[in-house]
mmCIF file of C-alpha atoms and ligand atoms in Angstrom:
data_model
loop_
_atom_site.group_PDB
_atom_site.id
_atom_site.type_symbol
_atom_site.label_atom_id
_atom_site.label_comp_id
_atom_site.label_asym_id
_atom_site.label_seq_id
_atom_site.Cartn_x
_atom_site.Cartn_y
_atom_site.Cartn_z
ATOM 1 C CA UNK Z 1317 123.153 -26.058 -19.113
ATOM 2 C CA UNK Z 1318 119.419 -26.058 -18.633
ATOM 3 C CA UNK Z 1319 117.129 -27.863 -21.420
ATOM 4 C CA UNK Z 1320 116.072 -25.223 -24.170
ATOM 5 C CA UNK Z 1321 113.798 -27.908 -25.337
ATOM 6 C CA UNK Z 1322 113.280 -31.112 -23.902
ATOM 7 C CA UNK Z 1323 110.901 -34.054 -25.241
ATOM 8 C CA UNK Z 1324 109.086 -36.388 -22.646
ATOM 9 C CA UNK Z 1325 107.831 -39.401 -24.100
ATOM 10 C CA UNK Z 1326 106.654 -38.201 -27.352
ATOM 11 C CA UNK Z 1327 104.939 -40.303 -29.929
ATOM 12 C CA UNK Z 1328 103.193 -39.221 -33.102
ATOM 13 C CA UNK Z 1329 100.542 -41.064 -35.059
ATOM 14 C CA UNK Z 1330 99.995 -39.598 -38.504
ATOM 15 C CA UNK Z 1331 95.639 -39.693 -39.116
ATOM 16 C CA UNK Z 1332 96.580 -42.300 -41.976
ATOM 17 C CA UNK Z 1333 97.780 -44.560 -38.352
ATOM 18 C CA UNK Z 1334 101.625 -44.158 -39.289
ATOM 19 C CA UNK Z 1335 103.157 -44.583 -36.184
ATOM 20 C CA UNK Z 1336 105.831 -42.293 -36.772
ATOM 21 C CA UNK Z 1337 107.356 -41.484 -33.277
ATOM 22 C CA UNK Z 1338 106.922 -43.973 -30.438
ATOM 23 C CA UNK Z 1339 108.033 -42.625 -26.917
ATOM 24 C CA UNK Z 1340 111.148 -40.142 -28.420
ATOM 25 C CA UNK Z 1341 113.101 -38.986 -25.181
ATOM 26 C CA UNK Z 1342 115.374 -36.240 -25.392
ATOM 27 C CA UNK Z 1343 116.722 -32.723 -23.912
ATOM 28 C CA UNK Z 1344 118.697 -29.981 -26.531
ATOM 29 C CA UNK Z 1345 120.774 -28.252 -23.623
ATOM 30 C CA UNK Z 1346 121.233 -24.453 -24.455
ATOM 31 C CA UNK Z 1347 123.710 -23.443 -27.034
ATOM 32 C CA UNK Z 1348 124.340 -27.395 -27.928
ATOM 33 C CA UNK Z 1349 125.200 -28.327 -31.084
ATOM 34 C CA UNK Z 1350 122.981 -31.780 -31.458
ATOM 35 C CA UNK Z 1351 122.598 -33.690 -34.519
ATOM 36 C CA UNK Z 1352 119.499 -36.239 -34.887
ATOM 37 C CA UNK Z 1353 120.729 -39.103 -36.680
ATOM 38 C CA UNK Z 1354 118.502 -42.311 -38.560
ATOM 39 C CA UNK Z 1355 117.737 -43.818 -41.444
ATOM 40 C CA UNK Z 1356 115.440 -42.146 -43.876
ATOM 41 C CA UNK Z 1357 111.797 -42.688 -42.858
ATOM 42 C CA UNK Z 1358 112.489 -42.361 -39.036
ATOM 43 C CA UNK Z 1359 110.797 -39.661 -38.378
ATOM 44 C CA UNK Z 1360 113.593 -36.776 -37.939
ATOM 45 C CA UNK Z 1361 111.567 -34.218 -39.693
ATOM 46 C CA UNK Z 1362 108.225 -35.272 -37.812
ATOM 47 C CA UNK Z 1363 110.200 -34.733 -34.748
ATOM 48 C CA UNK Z 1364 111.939 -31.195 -35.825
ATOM 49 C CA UNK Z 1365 108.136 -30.303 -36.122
ATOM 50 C CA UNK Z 1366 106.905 -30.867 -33.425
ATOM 51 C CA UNK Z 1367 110.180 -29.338 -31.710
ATOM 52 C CA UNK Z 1368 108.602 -25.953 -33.896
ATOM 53 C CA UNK Z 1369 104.955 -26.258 -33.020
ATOM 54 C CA UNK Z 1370 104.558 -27.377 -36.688
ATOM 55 C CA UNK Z 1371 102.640 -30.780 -35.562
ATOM 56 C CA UNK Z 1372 101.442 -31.569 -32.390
ATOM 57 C CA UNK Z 1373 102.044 -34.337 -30.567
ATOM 58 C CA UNK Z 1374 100.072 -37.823 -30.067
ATOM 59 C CA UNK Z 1375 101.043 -38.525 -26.514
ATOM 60 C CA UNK Z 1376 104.110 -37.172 -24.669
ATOM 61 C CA UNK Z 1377 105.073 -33.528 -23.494
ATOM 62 C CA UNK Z 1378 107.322 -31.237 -25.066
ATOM 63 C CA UNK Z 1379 108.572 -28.464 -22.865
ATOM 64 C CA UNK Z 1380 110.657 -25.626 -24.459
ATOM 65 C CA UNK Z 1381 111.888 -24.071 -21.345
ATOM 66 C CA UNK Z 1382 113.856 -21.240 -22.779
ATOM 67 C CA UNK Z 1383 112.765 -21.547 -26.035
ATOM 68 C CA UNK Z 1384 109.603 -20.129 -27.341
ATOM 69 C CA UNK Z 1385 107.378 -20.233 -31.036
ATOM 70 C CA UNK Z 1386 109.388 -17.032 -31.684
ATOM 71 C CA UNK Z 1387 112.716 -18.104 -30.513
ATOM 72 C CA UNK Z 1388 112.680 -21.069 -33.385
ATOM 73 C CA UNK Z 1389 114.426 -20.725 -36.739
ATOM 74 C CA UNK Z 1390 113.850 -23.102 -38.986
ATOM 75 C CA UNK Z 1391 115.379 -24.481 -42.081
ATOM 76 C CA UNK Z 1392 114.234 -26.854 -44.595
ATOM 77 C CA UNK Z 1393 116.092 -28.758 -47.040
ATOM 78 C CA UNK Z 1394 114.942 -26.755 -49.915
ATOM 79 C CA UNK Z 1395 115.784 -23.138 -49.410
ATOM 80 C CA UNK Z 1396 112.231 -22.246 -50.318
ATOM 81 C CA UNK Z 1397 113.009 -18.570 -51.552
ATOM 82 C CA UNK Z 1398 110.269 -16.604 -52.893
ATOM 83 C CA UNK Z 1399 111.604 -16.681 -56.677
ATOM 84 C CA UNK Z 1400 110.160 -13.052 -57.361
ATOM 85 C CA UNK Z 1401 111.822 -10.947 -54.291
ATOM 86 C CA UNK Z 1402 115.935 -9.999 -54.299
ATOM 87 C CA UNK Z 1403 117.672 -11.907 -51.192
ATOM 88 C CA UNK Z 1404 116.921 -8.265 -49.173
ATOM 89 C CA UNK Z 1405 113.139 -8.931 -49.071
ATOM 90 C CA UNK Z 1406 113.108 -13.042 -48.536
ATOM 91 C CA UNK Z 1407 115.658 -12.257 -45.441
ATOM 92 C CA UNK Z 1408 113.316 -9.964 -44.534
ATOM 93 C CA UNK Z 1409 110.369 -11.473 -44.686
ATOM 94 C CA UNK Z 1410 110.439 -12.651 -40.961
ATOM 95 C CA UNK Z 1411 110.853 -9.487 -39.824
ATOM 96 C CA UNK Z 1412 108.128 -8.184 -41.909
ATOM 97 C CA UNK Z 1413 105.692 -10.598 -40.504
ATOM 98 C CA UNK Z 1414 106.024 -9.436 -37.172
ATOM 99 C CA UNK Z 1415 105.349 -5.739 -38.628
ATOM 100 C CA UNK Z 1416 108.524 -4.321 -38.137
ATOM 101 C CA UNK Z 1417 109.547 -1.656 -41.084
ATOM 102 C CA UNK Z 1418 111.481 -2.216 -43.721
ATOM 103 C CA UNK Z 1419 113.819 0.720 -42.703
ATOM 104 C CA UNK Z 1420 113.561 -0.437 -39.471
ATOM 105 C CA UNK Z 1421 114.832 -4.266 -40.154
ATOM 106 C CA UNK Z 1422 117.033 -2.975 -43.002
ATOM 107 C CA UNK Z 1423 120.719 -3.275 -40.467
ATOM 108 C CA UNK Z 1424 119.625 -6.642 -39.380
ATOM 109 C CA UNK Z 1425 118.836 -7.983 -42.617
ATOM 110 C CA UNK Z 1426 122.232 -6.831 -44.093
ATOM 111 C CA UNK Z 1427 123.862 -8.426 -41.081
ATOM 112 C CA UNK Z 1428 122.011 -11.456 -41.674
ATOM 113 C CA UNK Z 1429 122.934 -11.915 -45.217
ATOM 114 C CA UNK Z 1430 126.652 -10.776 -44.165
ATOM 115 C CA UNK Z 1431 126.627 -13.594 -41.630
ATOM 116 C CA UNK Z 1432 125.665 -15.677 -44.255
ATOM 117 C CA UNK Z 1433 128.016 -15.007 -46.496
ATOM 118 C CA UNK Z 1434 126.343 -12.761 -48.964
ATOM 119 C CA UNK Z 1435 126.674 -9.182 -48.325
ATOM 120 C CA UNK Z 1436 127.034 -8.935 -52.203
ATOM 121 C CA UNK Z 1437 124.123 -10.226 -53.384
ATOM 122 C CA UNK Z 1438 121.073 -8.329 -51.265
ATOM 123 C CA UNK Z 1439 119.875 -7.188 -54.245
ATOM 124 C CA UNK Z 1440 120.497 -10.181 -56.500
ATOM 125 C CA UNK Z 1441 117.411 -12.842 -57.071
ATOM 126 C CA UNK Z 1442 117.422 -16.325 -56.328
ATOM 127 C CA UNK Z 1443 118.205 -18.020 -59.877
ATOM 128 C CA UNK Z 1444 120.984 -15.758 -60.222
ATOM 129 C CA UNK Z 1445 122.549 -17.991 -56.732
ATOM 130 C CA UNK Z 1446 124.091 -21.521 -56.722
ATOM 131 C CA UNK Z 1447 122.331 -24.173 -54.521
ATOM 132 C CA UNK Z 1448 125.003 -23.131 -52.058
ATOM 133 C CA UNK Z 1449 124.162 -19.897 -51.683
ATOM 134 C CA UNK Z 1450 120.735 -20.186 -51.970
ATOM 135 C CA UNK Z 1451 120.535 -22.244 -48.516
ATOM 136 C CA UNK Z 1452 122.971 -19.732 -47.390
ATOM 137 C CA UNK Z 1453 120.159 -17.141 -47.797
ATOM 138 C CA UNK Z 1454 117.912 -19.247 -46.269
ATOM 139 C CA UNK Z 1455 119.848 -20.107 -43.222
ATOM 140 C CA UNK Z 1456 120.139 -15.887 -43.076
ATOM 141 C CA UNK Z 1457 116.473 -15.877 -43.486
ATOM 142 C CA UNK Z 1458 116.318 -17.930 -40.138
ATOM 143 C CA UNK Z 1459 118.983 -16.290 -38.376
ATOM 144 C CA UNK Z 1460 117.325 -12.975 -38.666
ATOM 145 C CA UNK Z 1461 114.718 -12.981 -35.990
ATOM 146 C CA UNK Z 1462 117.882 -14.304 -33.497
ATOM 147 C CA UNK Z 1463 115.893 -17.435 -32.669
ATOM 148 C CA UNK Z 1464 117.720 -19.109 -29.886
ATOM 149 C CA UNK Z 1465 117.195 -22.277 -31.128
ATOM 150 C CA UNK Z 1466 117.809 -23.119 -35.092
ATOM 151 C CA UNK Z 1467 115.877 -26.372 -36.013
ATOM 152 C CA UNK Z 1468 117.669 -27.607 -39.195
ATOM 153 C CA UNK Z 1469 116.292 -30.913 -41.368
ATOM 154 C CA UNK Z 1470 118.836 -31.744 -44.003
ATOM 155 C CA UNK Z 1471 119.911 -28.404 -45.167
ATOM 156 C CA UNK Z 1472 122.715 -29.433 -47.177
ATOM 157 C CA UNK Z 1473 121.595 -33.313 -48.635
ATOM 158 C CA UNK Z 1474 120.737 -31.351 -51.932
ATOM 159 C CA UNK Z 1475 124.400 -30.245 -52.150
ATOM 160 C CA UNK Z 1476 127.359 -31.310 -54.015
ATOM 161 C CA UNK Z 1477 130.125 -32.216 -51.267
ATOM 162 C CA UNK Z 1478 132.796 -29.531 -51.698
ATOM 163 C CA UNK Z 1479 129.940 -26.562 -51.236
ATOM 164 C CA UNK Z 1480 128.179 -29.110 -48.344
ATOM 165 C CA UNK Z 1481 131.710 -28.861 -46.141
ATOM 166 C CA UNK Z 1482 132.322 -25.459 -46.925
ATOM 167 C CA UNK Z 1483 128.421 -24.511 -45.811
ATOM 168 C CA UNK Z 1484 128.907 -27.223 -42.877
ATOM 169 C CA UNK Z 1485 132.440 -25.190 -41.521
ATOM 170 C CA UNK Z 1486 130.921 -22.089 -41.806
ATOM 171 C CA UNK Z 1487 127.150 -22.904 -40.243
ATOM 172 C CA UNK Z 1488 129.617 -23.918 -37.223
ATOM 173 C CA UNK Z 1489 131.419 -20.007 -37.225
ATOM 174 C CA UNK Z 1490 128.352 -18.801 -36.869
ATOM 175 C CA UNK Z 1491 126.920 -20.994 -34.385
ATOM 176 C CA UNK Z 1492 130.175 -20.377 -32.320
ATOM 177 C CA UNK Z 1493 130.025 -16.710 -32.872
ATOM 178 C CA UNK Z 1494 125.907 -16.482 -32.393
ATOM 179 C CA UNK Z 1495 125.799 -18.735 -29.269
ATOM 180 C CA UNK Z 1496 122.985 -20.404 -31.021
ATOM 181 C CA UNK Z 1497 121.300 -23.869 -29.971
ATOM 182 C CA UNK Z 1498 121.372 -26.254 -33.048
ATOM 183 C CA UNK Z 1499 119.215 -29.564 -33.977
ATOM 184 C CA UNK Z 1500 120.629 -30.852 -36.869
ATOM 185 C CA UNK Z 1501 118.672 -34.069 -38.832
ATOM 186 C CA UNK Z 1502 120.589 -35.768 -40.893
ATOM 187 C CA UNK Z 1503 121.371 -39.138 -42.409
ATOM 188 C CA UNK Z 1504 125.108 -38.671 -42.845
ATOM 189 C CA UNK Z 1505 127.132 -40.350 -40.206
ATOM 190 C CA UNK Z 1506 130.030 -38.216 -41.415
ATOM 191 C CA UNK Z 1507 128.267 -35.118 -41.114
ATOM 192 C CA UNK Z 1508 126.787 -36.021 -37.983
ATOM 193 C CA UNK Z 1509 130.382 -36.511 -36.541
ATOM 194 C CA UNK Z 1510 131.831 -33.406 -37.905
ATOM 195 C CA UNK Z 1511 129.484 -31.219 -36.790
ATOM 196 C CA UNK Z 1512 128.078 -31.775 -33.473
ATOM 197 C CA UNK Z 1513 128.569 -31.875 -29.870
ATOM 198 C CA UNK Z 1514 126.434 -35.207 -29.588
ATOM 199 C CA UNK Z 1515 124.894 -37.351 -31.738
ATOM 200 C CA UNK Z 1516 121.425 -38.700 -31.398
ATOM 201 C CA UNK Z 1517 121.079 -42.198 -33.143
ATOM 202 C CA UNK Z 1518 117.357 -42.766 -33.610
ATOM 203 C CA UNK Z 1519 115.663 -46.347 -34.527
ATOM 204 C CA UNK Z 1520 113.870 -47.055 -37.819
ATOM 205 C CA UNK Z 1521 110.105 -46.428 -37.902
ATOM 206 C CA UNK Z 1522 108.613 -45.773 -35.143
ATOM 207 C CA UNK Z 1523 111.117 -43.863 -33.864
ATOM 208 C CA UNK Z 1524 112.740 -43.421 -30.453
ATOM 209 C CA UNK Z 1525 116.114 -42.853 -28.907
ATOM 210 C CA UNK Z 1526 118.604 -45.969 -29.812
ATOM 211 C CA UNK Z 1527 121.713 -44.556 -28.551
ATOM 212 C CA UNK Z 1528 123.423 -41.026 -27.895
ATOM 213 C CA UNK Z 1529 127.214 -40.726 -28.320
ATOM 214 C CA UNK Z 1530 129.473 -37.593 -27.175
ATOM 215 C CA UNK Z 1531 131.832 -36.427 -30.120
ATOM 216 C CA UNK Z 1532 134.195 -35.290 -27.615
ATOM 217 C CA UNK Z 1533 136.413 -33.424 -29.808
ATOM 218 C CA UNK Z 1534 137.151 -29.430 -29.548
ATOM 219 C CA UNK Z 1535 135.897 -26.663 -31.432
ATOM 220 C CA UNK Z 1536 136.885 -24.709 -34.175
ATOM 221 C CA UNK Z 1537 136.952 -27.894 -36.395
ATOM 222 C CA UNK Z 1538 138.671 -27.721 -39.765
ATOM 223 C CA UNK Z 1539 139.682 -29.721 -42.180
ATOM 224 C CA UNK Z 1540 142.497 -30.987 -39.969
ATOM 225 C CA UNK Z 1541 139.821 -32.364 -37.983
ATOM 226 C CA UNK Z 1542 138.125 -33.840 -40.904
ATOM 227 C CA UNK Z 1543 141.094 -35.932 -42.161
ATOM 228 C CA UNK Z 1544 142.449 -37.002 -38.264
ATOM 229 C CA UNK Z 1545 142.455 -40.397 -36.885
ATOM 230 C CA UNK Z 1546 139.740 -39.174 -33.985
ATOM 231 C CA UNK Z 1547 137.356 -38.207 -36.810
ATOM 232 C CA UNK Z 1548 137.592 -41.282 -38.363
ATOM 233 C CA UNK Z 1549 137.329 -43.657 -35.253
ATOM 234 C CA UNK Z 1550 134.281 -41.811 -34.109
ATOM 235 C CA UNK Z 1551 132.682 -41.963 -37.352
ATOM 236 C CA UNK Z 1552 133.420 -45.653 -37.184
ATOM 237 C CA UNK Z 1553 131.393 -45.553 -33.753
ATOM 238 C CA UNK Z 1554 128.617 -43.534 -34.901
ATOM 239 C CA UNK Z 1555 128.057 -46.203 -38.084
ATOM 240 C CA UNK Z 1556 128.429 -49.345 -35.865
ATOM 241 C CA UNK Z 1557 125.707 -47.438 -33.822
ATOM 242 C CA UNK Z 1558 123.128 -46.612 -36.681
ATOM 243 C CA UNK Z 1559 124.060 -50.384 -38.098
ATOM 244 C CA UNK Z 1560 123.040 -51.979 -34.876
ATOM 245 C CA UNK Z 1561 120.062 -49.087 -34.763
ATOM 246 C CA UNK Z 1562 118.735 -50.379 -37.832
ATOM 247 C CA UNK Z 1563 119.081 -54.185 -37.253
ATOM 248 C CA UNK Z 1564 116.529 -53.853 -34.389
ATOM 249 C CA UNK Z 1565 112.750 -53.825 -34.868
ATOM 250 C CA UNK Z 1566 111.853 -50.411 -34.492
ATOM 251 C CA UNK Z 1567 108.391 -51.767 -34.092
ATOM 252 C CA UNK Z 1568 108.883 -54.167 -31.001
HETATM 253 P P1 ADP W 849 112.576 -38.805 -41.782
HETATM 254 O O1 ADP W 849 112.683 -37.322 -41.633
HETATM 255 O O2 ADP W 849 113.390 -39.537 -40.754
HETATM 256 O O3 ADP W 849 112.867 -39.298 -43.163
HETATM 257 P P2 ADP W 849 109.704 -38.374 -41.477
HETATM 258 O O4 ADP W 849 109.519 -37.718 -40.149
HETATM 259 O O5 ADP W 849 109.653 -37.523 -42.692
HETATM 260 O O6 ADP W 849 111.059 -39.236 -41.452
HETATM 261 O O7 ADP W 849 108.594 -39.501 -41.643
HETATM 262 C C1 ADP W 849 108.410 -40.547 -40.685
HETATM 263 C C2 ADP W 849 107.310 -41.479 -41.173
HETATM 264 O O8 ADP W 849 106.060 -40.797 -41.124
HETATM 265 C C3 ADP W 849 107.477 -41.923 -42.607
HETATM 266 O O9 ADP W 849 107.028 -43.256 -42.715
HETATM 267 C C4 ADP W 849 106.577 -41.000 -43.388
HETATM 268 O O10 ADP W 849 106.098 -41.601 -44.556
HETATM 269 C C5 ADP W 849 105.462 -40.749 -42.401
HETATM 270 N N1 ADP W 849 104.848 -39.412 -42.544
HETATM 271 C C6 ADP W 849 105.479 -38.224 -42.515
HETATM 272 N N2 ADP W 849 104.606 -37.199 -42.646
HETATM 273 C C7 ADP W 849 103.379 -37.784 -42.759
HETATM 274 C C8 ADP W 849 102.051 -37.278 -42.926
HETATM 275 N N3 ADP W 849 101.790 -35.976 -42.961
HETATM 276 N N4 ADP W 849 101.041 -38.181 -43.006
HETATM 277 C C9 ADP W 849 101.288 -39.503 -42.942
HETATM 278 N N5 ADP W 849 102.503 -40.057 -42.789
HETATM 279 C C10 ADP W 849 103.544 -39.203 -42.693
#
């Protein structure tokens, strides 16, 4: 698969001289399914920024091949609703930023929020929803544009774990219905694992590229997957990784 985005060399220097990046390597092949895994501090979210266009870079290249500013969904670790709009007009609100009418967007925003789970609620308002469903809405909210690739930074840490699998095994139906590209930043090892296609292991402060491993296990993955011995020795992999990942100076 070609690179949908690939980073050459990036580093990123904060104006306050945090070195937060320091020479991050990496290519997202299309319709990949790549976590970004570190301990907190590592600069995942500075580099899921830069992916967007959000920050620019210090030195390095980032080429988005396939990808482009409009081809990026993005979602944050707090749904960030607007608290005063019904789930309709937050899904929509992509779609009305790019001028497109309301009756005009109205079939894709349903879909969207059917996707998501939530073809009840359009007209329902944000502190009527649970957590879960309130990142479901905004994980509709990103889907709605169809960006190719869906930058995601923590989505479900806020989460209690029941509502976190169930939003994890669905986010993967519609990834494998959508034939979107995923970058997933996390700090979970067992998320990391259950989710994606590969896991990138990332130093401690500055960050960079400490390891990549394959979780070379097949798709759809349920809870059979979640409880099997495979699971559990990869997991096992992925923490010896981050351990050994976090014993070295990032800084050196
Ligand atoms: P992570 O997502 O892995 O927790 P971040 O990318 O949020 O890491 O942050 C990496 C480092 O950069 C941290 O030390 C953080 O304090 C620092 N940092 C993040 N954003 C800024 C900013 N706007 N200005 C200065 N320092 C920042």
């Amino acid at each position: 698969m070609p690179p949908i985005v690939a980073l050459q060399k990036v580093s990123k220097a904060y104006p306050n001289r945090t070195l937060a990046l320091d020479k991050l390597d990496f290519e997202i092949g299309q319709g990949e399914f790549v976590a970004l895994l570190g301990p907190s501090g590592c600069g995942k979210s500075t580099a899921l920024r830069l992916i967007a266009g959000l920050e620019k870079p210090s030195r390095g290249a980032i080429d988005w091949g396939a990808a482009d500013a409009h081809s990026i969904g993005f979602v944050f670790q707090e749904p960030t609703l607007m608290p005063w709009a019904t789930l309709f007009e937050n899904v929509y609100l992509p779609l009305k930023l790019q001028g497109i009418k309301r009756a005009a967007a109205k079939q894709d925003v349903l879909k969207a929020l059917d996707d998501a789970g939530l073809h009840e609620f359009a007209e329902a308002y944000p502190r009527e929803l649970s957590g879960g469903m309130k990142m479901r809405a905004s994980i509709a909210r990103a889907l709605v544009t169809e960006p190719k690739l869906l930058l995601m930074d923590e989505p479900f840490a806020a989460l209690d774990e029941m509502t976190r699998f169930r939003l994890g095994n669905d986010l993967l139906k519609l990834w494998g219905a959508r034939g979107k590209t995923v970058v997933f930043v996390t700090h979970s090892v067992f998320e990391s694992v259950f989710l994606s296609q590969r896991v990138i292991v990332m130093t401690p402060r500055p960050g960079r590229v400490f390891t990549e491993i394959v979780v070379n296990a097949p798709y759809p993955r349920d809870e059979n997957f979640r409880t099997s011995s495979v699971y559990a020795g990869l997991c096992r992999a992925v923490s010896a990784a981050l351990a050994d990942a976090t014993a070295t100076d990032g800084a050196s």
